[in-house]
C-alpha positions as MATLAB code, in Angstrom:
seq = 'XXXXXXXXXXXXXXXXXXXXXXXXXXXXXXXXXXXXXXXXXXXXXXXXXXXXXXXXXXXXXXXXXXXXXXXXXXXXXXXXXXXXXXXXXXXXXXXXXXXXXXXXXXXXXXXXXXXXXXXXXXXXXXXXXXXXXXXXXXXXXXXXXXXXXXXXXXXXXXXXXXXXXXXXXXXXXXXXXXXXXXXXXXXXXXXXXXXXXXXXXXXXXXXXXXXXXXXXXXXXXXXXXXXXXXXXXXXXXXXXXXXXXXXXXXXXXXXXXXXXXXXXXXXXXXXXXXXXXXXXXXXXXXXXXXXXXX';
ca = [
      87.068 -184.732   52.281;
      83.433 -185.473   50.136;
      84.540 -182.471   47.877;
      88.145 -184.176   47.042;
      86.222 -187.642   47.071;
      83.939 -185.731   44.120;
      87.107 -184.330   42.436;
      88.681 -187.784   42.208;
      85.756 -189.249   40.620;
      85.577 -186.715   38.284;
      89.013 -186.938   37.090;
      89.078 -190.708   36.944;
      85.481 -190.092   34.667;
      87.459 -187.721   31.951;
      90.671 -189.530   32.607;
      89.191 -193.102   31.446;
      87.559 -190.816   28.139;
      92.043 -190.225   27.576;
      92.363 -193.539   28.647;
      89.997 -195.456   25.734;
      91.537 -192.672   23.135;
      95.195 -193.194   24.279;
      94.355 -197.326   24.182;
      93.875 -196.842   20.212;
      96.848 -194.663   19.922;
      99.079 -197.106   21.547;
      98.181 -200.096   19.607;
      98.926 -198.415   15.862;
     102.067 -197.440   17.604;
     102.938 -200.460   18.797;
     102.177 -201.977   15.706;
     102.328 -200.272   13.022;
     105.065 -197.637   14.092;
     102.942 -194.587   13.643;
     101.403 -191.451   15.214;
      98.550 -191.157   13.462;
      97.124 -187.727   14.676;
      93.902 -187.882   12.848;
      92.894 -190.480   15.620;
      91.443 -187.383   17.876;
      88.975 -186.293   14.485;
      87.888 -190.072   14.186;
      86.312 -189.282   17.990;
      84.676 -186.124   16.688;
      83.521 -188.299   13.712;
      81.497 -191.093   15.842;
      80.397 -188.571   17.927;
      78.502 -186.821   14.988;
      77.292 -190.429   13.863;
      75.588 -191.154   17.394;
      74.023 -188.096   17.460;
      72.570 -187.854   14.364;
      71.691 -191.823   14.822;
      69.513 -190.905   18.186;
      68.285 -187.098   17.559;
      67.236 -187.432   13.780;
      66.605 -191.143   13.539;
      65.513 -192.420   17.092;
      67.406 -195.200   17.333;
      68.367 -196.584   20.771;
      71.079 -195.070   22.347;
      73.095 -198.482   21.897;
      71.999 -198.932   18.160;
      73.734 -195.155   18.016;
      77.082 -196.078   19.781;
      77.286 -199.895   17.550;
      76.300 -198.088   14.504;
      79.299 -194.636   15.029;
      81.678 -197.464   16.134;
      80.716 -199.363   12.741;
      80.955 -196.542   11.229;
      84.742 -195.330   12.477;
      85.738 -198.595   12.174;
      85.856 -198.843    7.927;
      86.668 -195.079    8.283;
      89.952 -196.677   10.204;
      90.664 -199.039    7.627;
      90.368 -196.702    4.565;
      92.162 -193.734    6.320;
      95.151 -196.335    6.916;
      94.579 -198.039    3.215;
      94.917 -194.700    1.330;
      96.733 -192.345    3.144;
      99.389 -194.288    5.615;
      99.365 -197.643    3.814;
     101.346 -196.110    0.893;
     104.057 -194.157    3.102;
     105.063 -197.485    5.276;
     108.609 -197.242    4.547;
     108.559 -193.670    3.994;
     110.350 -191.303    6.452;
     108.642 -190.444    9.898;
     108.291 -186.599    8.630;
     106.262 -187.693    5.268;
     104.020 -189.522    7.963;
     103.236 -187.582   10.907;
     102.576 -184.358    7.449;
     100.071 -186.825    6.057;
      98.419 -187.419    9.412;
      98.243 -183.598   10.211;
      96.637 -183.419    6.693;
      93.764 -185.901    7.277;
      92.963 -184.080   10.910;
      92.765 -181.051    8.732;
      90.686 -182.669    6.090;
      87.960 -184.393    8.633;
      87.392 -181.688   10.401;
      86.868 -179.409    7.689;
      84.745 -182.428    6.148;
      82.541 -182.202    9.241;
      82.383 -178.315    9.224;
      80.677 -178.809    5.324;
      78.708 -181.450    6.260;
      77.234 -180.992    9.500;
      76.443 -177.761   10.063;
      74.916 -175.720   11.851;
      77.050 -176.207   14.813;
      77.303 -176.411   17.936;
      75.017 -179.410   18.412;
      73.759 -180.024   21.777;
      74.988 -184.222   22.820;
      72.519 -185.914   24.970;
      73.915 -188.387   27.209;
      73.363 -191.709   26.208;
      72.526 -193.136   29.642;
      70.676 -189.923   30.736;
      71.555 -187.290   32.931;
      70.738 -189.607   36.879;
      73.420 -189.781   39.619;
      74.430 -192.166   42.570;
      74.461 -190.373   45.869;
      76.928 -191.776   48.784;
      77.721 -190.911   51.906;
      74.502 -189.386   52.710;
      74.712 -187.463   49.792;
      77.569 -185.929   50.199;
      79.296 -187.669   47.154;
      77.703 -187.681   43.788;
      78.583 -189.399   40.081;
      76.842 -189.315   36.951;
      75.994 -192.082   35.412;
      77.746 -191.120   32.583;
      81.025 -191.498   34.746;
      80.004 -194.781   35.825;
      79.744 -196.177   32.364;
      82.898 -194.411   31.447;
      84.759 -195.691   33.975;
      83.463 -199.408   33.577;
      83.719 -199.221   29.770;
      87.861 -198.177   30.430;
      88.194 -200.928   32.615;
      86.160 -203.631   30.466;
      87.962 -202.596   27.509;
      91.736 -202.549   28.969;
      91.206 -206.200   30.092;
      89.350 -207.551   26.899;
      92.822 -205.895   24.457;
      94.717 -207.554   27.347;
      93.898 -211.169   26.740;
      92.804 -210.461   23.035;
      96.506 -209.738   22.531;
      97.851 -212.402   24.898;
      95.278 -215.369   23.479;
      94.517 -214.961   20.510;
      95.844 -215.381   16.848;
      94.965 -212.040   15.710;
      96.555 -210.444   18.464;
      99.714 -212.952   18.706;
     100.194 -211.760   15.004;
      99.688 -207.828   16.281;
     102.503 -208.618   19.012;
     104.736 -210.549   16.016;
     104.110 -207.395   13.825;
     105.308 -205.150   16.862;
     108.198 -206.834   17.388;
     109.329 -207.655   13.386;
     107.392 -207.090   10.597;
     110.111 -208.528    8.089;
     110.249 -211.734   10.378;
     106.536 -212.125   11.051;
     105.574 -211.711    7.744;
     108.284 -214.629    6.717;
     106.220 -216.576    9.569;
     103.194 -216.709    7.123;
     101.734 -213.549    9.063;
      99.549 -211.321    7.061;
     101.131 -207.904    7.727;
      98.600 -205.892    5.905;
      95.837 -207.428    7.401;
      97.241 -207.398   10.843;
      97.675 -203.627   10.563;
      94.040 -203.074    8.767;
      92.597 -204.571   11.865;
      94.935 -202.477   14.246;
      93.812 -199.569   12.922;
      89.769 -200.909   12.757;
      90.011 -201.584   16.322;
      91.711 -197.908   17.656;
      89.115 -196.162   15.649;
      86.294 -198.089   17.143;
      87.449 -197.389   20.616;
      87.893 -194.112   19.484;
      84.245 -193.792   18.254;
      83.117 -194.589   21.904;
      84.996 -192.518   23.794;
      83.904 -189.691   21.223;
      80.441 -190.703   22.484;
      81.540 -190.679   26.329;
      83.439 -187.221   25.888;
      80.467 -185.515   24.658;
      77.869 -187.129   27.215;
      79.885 -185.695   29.760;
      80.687 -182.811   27.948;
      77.922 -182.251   25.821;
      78.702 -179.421   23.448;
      80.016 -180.872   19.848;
      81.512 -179.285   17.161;
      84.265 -180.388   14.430;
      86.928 -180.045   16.658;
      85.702 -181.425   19.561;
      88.317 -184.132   19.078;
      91.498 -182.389   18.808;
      92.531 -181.616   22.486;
      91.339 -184.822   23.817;
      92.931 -186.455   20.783;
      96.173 -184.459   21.750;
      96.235 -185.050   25.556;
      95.225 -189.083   24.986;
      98.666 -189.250   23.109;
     100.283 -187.390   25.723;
      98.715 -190.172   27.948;
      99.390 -193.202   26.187;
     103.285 -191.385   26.414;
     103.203 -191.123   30.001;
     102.125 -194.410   30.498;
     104.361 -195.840   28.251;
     103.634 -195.935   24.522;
     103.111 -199.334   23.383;
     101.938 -200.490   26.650;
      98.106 -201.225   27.465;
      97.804 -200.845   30.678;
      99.908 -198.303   30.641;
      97.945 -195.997   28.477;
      95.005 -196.974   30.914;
      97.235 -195.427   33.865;
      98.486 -192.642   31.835;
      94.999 -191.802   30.609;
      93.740 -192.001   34.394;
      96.260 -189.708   35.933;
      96.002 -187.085   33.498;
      92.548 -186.934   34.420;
      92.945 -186.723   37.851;
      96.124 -184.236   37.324;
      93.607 -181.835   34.968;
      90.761 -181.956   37.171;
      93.058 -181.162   40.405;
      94.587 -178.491   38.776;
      91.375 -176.755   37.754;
      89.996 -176.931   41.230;
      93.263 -175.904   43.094;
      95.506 -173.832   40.461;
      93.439 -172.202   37.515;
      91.023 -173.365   34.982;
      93.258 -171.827   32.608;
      96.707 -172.954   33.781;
      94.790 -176.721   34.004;
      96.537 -177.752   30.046;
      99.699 -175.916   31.331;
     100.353 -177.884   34.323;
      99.446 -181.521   32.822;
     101.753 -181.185   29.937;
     104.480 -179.943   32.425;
     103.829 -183.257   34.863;
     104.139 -184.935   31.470;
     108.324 -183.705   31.280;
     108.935 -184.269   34.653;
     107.872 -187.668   34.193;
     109.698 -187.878   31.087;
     112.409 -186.681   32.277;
     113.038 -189.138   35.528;
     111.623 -191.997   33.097;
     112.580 -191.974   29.617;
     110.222 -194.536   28.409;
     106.779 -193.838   30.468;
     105.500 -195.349   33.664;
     104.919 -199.038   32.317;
     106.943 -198.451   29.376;
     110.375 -200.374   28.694;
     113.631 -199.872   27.036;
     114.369 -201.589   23.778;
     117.587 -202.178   23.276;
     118.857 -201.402   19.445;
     121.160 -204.181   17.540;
     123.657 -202.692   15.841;
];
């Protein structure tokens, strides 16, 4: 029972990593209509930022984390000002090309930049644990933050897309662009701030990743980046919480399957709960059918 008890935490630890990622993937969908695949680099990027913040500098772990999220953030902007900005009513294919290309391009950025590689990540909270139950249960404190920052940051998008004018604009923009902007809604802006938001969050779970996981490289992002969109999917694209749930269960669902079925059969057997899913429910857990005008 304490070793399935330690399993669970586990996979809610690495699932609210997907769940952060998938949160910024499911807002520039919802928004701006587009997969923007370079999202899982931007966590490699802020990762590299914190770490060369804390090792070479010796700034405070928390002056490394605001400064790699500062950093992704105007990366976020100018990534969506010069390479998707232009293609907004070009076709899907010219879009999801363009966002394969700028993966391609950060991570062979970071390769020229920042080697030699691997680096070793130090956690930014340190390597303690809680005991319970006599200890018989252990978790990091690294899951503990982890799991608190998914949780914090879920409920904060929540009401800052429900209450405020910014994010009543992102949810008029989601709906209609052609009609919000005739509103007086800054459509431009509201996407530029979309997209300055997802990469922040992804900056921090780049930073929670690799204090769990502390090996980084330039592609450390691109399987998380991959699995948090199959997350924010089978949650229901679009939908916050959902992508939360999504991102949790698929970290539970890895973690189970490495402990009970094979470390190497682990990727296998999320992406095939992932079709079942899909396959009973169309639209993702939380997500819900539009219904086209014609």
């Amino acid at each position: 029972m304490t070793t399935l008890i330690n399993y669970l935490l586990s996979g809610i630890s690495l699932g609210s990593v997907y769940a952060i990622i998938a949160l910024g993937y499911t807002m520039v969908y919802g928004i701006a209509k587009m997969l923007n695949f370079a999202h899982g680099d931007v966590i490699m990027v802020g990762a590299y930022i914190c770490f060369f913040a804390t090792s070479r500098y010796h700034l405070p772990p928390l002056l490394g984390v605001l400064g790699a999220m500062a950093v992704c953030t105007v990366l976020g902007i100018l990534v969506e000002r010069l390479a998707y900005k232009p293609l907004r009513s070009a076709p899907s294919l010219a879009v999801l090309i363009t966002a394969i290309g700028v993966s391609y391009l950060l991570q062979n950025g970071a390769q020229l930049l920042w080697t030699p590689n691997p680096k070793v990540f130090s956690p930014i909270v340190g390597n303690g644990r809680v005991t319970l139950l006599d200890g018989q249960v252990s978790v990091s404190h690294v899951a503990l933050v982890t799991i608190a920052s998914c949780v914090v940051i879920m409920l904060g998008l929540t009401w800052f897309t429900s209450k405020t004018k910014m994010g009543k604009a992102m949810r008029a923009c989601s709906e209609d662009k052609g009609a919000a902007q005739l509103m007086g809604i800054n459509v431009n802006r509201t996407i530029s701030v979309t997209f300055a938001i997802g990469s922040a969050l992804a900056a921090l779970a780049g930073v929670l990743l690799c204090s769990a996981y502390p090996t980084l490289v330039p592609t450390t992002g691109s399987m998380p980046g991959i699995k948090a969109f199959t997350a924010a999917v089978f949650g229901g694209i679009g939908s916050i919480p959902g992508a939360m749930l999504g991102g949790i269960l698929l970290g539970v669902i890895e973690i189970f399957a490495k402990a009970y079925i094979s470390t190497q059969l682990s990727d296998a057997v999320v992406f095939a709960v992932l079709i079942i899913v899909l396959l009973v429910k169309p639209t993702g857990l939380l997500g819900k059918q539009i219904n086209e005008k014609v």
